[in-house]
CSV table of C-alpha atoms in Angstrom, one decimal:
chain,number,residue,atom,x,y,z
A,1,UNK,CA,0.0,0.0,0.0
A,2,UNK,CA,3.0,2.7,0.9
A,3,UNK,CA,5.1,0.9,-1.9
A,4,UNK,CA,2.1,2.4,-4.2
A,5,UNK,CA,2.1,5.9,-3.2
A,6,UNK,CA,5.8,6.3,-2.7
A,7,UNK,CA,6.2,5.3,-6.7
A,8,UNK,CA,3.2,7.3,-7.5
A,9,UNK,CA,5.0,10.5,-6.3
A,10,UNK,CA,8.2,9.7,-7.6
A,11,UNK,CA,6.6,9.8,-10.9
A,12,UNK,CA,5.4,13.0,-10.6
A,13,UNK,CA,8.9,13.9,-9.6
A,14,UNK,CA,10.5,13.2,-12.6
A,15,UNK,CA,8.1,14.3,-14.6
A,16,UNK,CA,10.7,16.9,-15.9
A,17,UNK,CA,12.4,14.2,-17.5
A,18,UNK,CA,9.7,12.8,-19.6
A,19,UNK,CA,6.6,11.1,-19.9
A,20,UNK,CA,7.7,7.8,-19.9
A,21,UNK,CA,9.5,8.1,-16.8
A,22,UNK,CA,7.1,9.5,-14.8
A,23,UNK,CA,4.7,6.6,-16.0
A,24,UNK,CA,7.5,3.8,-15.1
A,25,UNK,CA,7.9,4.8,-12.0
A,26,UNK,CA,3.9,4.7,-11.3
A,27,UNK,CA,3.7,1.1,-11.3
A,28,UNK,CA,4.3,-0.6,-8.1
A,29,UNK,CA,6.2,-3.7,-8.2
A,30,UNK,CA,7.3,-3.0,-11.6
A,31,UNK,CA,3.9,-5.0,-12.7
A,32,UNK,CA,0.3,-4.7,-13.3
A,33,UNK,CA,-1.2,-8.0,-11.7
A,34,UNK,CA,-5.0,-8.5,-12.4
A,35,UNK,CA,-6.9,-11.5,-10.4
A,36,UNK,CA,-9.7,-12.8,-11.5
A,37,UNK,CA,-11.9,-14.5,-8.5
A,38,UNK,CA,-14.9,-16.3,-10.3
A,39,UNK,CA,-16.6,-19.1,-10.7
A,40,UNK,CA,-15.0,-22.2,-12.3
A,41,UNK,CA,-16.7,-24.9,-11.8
A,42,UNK,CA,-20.2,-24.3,-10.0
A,43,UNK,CA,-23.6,-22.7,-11.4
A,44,UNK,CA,-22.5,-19.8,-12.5
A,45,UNK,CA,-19.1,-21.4,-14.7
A,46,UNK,CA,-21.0,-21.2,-18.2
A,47,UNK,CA,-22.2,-17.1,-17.6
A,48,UNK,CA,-18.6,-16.6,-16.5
A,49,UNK,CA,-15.9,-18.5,-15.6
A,50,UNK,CA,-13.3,-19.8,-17.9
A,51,UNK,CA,-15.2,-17.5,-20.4
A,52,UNK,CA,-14.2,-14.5,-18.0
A,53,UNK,CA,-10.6,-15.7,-18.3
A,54,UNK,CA,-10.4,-15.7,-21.8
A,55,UNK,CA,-12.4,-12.2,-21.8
A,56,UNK,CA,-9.5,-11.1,-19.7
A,57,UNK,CA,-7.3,-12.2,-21.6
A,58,UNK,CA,-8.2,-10.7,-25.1
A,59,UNK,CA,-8.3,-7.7,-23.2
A,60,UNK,CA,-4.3,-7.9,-22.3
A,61,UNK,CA,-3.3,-9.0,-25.5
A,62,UNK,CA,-5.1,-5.2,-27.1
A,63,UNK,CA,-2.1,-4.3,-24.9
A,64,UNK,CA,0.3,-6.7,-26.3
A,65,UNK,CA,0.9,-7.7,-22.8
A,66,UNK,CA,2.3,-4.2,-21.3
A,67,UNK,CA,0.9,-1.1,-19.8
A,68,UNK,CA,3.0,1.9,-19.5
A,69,UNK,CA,6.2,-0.7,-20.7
A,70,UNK,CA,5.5,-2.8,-17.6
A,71,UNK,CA,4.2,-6.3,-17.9
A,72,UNK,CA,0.8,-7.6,-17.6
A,73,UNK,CA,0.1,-10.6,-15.4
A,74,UNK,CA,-2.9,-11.9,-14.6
A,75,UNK,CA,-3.7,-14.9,-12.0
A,76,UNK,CA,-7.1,-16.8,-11.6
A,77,UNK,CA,-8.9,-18.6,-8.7
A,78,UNK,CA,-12.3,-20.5,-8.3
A,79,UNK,CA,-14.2,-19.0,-4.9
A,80,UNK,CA,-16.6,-22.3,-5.4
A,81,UNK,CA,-19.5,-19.5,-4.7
A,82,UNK,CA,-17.7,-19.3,-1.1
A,83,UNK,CA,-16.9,-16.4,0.6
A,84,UNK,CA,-14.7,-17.4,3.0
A,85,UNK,CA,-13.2,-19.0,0.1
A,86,UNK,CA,-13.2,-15.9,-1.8
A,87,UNK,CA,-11.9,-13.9,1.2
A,88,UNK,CA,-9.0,-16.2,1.7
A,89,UNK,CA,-7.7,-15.9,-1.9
A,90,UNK,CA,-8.3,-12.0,-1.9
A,91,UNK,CA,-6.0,-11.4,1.1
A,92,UNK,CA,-3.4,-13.8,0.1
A,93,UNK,CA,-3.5,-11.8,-3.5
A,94,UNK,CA,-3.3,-9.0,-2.2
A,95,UNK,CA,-0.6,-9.3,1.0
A,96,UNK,CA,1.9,-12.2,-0.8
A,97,UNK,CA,1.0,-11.8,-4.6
A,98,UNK,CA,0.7,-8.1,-4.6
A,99,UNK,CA,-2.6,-8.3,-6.9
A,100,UNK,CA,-3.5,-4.6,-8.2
A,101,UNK,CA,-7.1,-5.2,-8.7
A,102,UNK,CA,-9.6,-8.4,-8.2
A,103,UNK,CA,-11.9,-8.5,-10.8
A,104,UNK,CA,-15.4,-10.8,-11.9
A,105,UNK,CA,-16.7,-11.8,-8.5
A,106,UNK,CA,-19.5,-13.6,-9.6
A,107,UNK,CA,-21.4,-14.0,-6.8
A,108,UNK,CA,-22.8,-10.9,-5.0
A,109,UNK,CA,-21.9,-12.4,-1.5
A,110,UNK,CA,-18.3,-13.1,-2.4
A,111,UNK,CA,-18.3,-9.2,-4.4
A,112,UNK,CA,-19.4,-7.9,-1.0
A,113,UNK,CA,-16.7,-9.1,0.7
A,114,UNK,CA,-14.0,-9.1,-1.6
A,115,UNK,CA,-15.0,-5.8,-2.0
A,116,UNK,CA,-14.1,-5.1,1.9
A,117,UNK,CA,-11.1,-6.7,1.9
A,118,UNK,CA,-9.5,-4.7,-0.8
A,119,UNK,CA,-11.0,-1.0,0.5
A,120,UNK,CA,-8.8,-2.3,3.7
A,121,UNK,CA,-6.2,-3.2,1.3
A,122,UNK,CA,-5.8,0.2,-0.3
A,123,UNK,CA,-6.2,-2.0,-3.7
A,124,UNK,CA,-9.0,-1.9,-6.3
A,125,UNK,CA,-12.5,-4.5,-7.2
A,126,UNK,CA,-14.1,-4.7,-10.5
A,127,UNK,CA,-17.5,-6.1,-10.2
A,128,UNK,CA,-18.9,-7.7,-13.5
A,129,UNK,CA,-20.1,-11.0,-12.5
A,130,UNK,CA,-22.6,-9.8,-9.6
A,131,UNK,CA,-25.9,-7.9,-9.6
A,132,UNK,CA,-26.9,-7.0,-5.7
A,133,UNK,CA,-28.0,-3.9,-5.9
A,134,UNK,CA,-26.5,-2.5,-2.7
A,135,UNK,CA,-22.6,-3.5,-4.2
A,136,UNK,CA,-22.9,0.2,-5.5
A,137,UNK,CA,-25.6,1.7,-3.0
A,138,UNK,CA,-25.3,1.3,0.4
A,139,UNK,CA,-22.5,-0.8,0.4
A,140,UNK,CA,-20.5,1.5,-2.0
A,141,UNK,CA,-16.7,1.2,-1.9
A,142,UNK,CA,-14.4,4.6,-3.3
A,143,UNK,CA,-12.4,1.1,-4.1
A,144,UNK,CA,-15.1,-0.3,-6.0
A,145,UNK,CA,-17.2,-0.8,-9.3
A,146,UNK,CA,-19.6,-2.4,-10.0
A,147,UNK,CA,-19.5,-2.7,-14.9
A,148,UNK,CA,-22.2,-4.9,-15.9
A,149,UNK,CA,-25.7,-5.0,-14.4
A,150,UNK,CA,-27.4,-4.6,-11.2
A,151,UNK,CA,-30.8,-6.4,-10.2
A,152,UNK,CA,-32.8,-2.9,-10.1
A,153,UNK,CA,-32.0,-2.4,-13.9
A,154,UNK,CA,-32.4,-6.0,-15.0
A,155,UNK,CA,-35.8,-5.8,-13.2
A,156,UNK,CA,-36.7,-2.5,-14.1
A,157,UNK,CA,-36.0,-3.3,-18.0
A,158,UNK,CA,-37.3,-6.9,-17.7
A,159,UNK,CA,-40.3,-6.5,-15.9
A,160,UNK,CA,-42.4,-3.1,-16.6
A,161,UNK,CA,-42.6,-3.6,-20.0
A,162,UNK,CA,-44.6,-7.5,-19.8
A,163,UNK,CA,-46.8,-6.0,-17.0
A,164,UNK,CA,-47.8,-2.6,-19.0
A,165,UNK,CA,-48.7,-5.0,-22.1
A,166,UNK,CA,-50.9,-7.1,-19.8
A,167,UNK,CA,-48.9,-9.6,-17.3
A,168,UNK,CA,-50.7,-8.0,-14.3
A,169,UNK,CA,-50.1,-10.8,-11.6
A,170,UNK,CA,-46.8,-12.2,-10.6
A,171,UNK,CA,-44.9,-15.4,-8.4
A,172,UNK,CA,-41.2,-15.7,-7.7
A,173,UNK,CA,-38.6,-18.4,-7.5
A,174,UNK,CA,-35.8,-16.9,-6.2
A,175,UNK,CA,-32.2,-18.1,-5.2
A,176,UNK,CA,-31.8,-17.8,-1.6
A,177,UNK,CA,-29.1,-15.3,-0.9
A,178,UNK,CA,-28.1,-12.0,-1.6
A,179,UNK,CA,-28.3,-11.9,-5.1
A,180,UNK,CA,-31.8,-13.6,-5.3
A,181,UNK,CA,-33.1,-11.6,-2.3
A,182,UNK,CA,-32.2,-8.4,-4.5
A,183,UNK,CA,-33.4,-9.5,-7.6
A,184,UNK,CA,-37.1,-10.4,-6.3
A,185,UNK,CA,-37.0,-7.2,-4.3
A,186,UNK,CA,-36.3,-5.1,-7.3
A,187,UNK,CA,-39.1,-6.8,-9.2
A,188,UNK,CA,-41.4,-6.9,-6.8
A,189,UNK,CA,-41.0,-3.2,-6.8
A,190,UNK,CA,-41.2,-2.7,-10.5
A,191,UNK,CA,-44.5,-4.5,-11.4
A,192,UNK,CA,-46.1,-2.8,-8.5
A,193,UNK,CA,-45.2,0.5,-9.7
A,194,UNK,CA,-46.4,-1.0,-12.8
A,195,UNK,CA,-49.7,-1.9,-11.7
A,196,UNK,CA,-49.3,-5.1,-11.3
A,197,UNK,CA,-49.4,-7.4,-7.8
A,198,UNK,CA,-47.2,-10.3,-6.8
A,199,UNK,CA,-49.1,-13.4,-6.0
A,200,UNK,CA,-46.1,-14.9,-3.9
A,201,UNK,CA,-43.0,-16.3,-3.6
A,202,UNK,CA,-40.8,-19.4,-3.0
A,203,UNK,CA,-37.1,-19.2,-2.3
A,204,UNK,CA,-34.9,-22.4,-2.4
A,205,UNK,CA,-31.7,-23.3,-1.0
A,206,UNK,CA,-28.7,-22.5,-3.5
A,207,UNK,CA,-27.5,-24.3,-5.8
A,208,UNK,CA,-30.8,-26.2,-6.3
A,209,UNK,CA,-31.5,-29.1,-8.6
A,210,UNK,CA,-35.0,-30.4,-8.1
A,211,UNK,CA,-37.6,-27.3,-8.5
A,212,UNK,CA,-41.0,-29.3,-8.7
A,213,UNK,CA,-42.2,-28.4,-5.4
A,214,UNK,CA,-41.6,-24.5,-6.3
A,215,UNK,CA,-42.8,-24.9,-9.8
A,216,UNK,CA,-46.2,-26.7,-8.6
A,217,UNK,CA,-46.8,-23.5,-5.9
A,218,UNK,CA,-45.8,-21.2,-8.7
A,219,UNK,CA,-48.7,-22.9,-11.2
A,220,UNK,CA,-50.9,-23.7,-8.3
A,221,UNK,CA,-50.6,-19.7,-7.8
A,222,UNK,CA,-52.4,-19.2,-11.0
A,223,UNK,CA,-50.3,-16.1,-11.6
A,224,UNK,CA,-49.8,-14.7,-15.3
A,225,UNK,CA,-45.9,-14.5,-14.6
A,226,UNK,CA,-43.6,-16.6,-13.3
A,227,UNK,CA,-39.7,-14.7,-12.6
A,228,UNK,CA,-37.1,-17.2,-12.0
A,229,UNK,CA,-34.6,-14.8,-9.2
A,230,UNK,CA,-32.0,-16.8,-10.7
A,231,UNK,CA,-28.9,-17.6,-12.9
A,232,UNK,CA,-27.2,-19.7,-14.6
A,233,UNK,CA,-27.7,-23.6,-13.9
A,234,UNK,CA,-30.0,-23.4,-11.7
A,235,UNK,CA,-32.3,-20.9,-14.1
A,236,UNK,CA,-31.7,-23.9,-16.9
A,237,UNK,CA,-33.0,-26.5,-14.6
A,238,UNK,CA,-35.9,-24.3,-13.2
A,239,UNK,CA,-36.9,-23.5,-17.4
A,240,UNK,CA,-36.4,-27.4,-18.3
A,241,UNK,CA,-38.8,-28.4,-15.7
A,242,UNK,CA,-41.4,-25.8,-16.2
A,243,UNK,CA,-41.6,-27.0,-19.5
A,244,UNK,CA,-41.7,-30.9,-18.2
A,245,UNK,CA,-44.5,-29.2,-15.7
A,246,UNK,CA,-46.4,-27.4,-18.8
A,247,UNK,CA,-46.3,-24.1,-17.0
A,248,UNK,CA,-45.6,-22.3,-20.3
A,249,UNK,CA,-49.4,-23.7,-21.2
A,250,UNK,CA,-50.9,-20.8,-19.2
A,251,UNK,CA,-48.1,-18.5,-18.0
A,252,UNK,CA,-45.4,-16.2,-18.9
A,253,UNK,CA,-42.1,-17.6,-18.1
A,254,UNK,CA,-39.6,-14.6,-17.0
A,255,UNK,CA,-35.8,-15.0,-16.4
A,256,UNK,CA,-34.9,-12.1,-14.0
A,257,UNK,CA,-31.0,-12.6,-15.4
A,258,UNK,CA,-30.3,-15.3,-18.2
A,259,UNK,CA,-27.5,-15.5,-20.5
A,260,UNK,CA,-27.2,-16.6,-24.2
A,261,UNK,CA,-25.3,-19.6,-23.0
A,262,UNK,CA,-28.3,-20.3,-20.9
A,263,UNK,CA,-30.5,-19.8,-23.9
A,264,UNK,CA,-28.0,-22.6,-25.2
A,265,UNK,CA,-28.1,-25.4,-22.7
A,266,UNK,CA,-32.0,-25.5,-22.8
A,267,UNK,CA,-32.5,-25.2,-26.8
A,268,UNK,CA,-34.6,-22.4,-28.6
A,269,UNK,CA,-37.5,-25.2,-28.1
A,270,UNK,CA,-37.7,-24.6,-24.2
A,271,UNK,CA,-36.5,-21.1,-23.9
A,272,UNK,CA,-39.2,-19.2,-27.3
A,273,UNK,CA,-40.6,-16.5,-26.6
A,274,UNK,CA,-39.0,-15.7,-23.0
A,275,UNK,CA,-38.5,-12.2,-22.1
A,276,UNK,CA,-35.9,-10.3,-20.6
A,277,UNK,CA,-33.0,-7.4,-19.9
A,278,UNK,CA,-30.0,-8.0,-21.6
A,279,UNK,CA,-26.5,-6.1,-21.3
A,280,UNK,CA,-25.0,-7.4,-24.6
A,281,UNK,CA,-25.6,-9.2,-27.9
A,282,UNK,CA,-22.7,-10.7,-30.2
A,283,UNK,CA,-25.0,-9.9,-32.8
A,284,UNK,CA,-25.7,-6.3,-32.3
A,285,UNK,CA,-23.6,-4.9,-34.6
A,286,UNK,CA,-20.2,-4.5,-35.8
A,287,UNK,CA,-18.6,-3.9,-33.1
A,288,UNK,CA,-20.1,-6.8,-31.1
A,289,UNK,CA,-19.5,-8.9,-33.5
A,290,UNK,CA,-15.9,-8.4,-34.0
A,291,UNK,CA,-14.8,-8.8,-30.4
A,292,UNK,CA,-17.1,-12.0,-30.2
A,293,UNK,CA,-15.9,-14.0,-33.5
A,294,UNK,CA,-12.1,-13.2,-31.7
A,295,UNK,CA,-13.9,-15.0,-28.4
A,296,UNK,CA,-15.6,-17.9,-30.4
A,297,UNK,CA,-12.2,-18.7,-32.6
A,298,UNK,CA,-10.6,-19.7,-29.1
A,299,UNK,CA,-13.7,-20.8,-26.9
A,300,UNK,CA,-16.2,-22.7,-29.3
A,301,UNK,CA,-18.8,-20.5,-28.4
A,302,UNK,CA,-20.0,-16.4,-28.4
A,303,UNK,CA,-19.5,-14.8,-25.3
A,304,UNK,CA,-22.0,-14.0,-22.7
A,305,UNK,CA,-22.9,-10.2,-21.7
A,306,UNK,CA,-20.7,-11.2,-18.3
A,307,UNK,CA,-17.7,-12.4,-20.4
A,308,UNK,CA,-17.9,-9.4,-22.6
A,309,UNK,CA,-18.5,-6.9,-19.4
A,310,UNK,CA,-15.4,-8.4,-18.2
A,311,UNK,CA,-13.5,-7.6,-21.5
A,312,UNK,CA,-14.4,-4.0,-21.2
A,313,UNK,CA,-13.7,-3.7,-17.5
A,314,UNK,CA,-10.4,-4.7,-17.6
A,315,UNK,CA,-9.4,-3.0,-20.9
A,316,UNK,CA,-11.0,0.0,-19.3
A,317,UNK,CA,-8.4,-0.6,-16.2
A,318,UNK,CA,-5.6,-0.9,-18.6
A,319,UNK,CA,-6.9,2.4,-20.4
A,320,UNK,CA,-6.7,4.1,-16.8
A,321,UNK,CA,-3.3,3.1,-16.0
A,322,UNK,CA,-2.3,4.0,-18.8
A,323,UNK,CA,-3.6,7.5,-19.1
A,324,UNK,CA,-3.0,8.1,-15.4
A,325,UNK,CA,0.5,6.5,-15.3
A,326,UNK,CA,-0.2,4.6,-12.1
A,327,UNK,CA,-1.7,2.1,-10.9
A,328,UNK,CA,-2.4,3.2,-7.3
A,329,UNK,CA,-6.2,2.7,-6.9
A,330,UNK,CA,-7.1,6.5,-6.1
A,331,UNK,CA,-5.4,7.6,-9.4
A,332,UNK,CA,-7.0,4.9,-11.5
A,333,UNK,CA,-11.0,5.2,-10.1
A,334,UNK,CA,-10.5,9.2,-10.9
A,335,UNK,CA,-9.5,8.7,-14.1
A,336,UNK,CA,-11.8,6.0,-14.8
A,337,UNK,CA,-14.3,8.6,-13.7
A,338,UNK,CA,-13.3,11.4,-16.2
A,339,UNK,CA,-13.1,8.9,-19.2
A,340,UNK,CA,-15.7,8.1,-21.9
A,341,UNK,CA,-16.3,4.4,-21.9
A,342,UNK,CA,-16.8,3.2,-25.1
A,343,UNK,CA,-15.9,-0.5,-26.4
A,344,UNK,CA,-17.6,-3.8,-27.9
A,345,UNK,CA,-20.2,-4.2,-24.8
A,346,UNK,CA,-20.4,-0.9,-23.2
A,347,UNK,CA,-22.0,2.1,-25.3
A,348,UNK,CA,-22.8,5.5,-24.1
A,349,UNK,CA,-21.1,5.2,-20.8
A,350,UNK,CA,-19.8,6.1,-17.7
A,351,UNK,CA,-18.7,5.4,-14.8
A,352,UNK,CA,-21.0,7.4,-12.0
A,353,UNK,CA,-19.3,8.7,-8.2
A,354,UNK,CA,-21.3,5.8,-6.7
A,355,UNK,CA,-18.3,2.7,-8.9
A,356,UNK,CA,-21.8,2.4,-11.0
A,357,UNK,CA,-21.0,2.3,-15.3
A,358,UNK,CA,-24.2,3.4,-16.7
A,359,UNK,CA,-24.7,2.0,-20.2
A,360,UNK,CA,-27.8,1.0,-23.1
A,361,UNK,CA,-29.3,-1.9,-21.7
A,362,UNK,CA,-31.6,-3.7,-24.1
A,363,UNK,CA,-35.1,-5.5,-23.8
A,364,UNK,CA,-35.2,-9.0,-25.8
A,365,UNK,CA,-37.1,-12.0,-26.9
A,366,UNK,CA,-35.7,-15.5,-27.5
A,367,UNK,CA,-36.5,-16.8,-31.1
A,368,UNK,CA,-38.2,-19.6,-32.2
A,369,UNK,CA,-36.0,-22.0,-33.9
A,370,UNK,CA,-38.1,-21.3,-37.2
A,371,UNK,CA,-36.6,-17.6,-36.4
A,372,UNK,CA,-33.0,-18.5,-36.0
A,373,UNK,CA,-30.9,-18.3,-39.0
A,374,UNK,CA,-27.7,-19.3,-38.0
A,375,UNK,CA,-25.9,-20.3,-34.8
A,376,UNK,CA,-26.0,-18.6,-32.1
A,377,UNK,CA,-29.3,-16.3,-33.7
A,378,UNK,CA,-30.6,-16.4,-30.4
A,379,UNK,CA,-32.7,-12.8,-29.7
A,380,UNK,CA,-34.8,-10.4,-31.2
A,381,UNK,CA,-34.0,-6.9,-29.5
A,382,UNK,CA,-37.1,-5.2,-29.2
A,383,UNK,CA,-35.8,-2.3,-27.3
A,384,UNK,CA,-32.7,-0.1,-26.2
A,385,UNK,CA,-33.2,1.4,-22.6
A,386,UNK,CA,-30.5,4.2,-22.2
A,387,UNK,CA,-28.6,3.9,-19.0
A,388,UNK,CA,-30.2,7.0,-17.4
A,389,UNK,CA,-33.6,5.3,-17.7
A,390,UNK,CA,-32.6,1.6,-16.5
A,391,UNK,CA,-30.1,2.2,-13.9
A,392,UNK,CA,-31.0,3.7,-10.3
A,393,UNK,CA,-31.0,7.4,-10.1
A,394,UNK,CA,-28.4,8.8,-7.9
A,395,UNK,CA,-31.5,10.8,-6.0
A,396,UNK,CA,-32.4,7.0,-4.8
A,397,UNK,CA,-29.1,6.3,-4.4
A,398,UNK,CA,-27.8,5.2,-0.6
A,399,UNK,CA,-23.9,5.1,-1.1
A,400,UNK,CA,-22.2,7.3,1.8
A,401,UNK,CA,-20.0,8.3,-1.5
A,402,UNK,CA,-22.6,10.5,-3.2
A,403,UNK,CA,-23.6,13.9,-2.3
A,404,UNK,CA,-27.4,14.3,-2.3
């Protein structure tokens, strides 16, 4: 932490004798070291992952491996959807391995304290894999950001619309813990403001398998729409077994976060028709699709929006560091601040006082397989929400770091 500051400074000091030296000598430990703490193997492994790896590393290689002539290194651990797993690997990072910045973190409990042990740390979290809502409200870090999604603006953008065009009455099936808490929350909020009424809820134990007992409440319910407060496996299960149950018969099924690779692993068959906020498309347009055929040529498949929000985050790091010429965590969250964000998944953006990026989200529907033309043609977007409109305003904002 002092190591940081003292090179910091001495950059400055030489800054009579050139840029370049001033920028070597911001770089403690003559490296930038990026960790990324995510899922590898558990429920959430196909949204991120290995994926958020290989994100990460296209990322450093638009660098060719160097930031400000120092070398790039990155390092990569499964938290198993732990926290005390997470918390472990975080302080050993950051005390022994001298990590710069812990990114992913998909899982809001491990994010939240990750995110702790790095404020303490004097070291820097990038959020992408995790959507509680208080990560960037009242848990808020000056350490901290929080790139891809939250679960106000996923329900916000996922929900309002369906209950305006006539999905009045709701029931949940949410993920016991943080991340499902916030997400049925959120929702519940939105189609009431909406005018519509939830029905009820059932919350299981995470990770779940067997979701008949929750699925027969939710049809017994007799409630228009049924939100999954879920992700990744367990969201695949949950739609596989509605189908088996013939819920989609008489009601709406809703995915409160689902991923193109989720859209995958149950076929087009299962998931036509379903309706929700998404934070990227390979397909959107040319940009997109650039940075996801580079993805697909090494990994098989096209990137999820939390694979390509990982991308961005860390080339938007690596952008930082460069045009601050440090990579002490103060110097790098102001000038993430005062940049433009603009890349293959984030449009329009910026990153808000509250570690918040505000960017387009976009409402879509899953195609038939009659619709799909080609592999991978997985969405119809029906809608682009700008980031002002989906995102929390900073008037509802509760993060200590904003000035109301």
């Amino acid at each position: 932490m002092h190591t940081k500051r003292i090179f910091a400074l001495a950059g400055l000091g030489f800054a009579i004798f050139g840029a370049s030296a001033c920028a070597a000598q911001g770089i403690s430990d003559g490296v930038v070291k990026i960790g990324v703490l995510t899922d590898m193997s558990g429920a959430y492994s196909g949204n991120v992952g290995p994926g958020s790896v290989l994100a990460s590393k296209l990322a450093i290689e638009e660098f060719g491996g160097k930031v400000l002539g120092k070398p790039i290194e990155l390092v990569v651990a499964d938290h198993l959807n732990k926290t005390d797993v997470a918390a472990s690997k975080a302080r050993e990072w950051f005390d022994r391995d001298k990590v710069d910045v812990i990114t992913e973190l998909g899982n809001s409990a491990v994010a939240l304290a990750v995110m702790n042990i790095a404020q303490s740390k004097h070291r820097m979290t990038m959020v992408t894999g995790a959507g509680a809502t208080k990560i960037s409200s009242e848990e808020c870090k000056p350490t901290n950001v929080q790139w891809v999604y939250d679960t106000y603006a996923l329900a916000k953008v996922g929900t309002m619309p369906l209950v305006e065009s006539g999905t009045k009455t709701w029931y949940f099936i949410t993920a016991d813990y943080s991340f499902g808490h916030s997400l049925e929350k959120d929702g519940a909020r939105f189609i009431k403001e909406a005018g519509g009424k939830v029905l009820g809820s059932s919350r299981y134990p995470f990770p779940g398998t067997d979701f008949a007992s929750y699925l027969l409440s939710a049809q017994s319910s007799g409630a228009q729409g049924v939100a999954f407060a879920s992700a990744g496996a367990d969201l695949q299960n949950e739609i596989k077994q509605a189908n088996e149950f013939g819920l989609t018969k008489r009601q709406k099924l809703v995915a409160m976060l689902m991923s193109i690779t989720d859209v995958h692993g149950v076929g087009l068959k299962a998931a036509q028709n379903m309706h929700f906020a998404e934070t990227f498309y390979w397909n959107l347009d040319d940009e997109s699709r650039k940075f996801a055929e580079r993805f697909y040529k090494k990994a098989g498949k096209m990137p999820t929006a939390l694979q390509a929000g990982q991308y961005s985050a860390v080339l938007n790091y690596l952008r930082a560091v460069q045009k601050s010429g440090s990579d002490d965590v103060t110097d790098v969250m102001k000038t993430l601040r005062s940049m433009p964000i603009h890349d293959a998944f984030a449009r329009h953006a910026k990153l808000r006082a509250d570690g918040k990026l505000i960017h387009d989200l976009y409402v879509v529907s899953v195609k038939s397989p009659e619709e799909s033309k080609q592999p991978w043609d997985y969405y119809n977007i029906l809608k682009t929400v700008p980031g002002d409109q989906a995102f929390m305003p900073l008037s509802e904002s509760k993060c200590p770091l904003v000035k109301q």
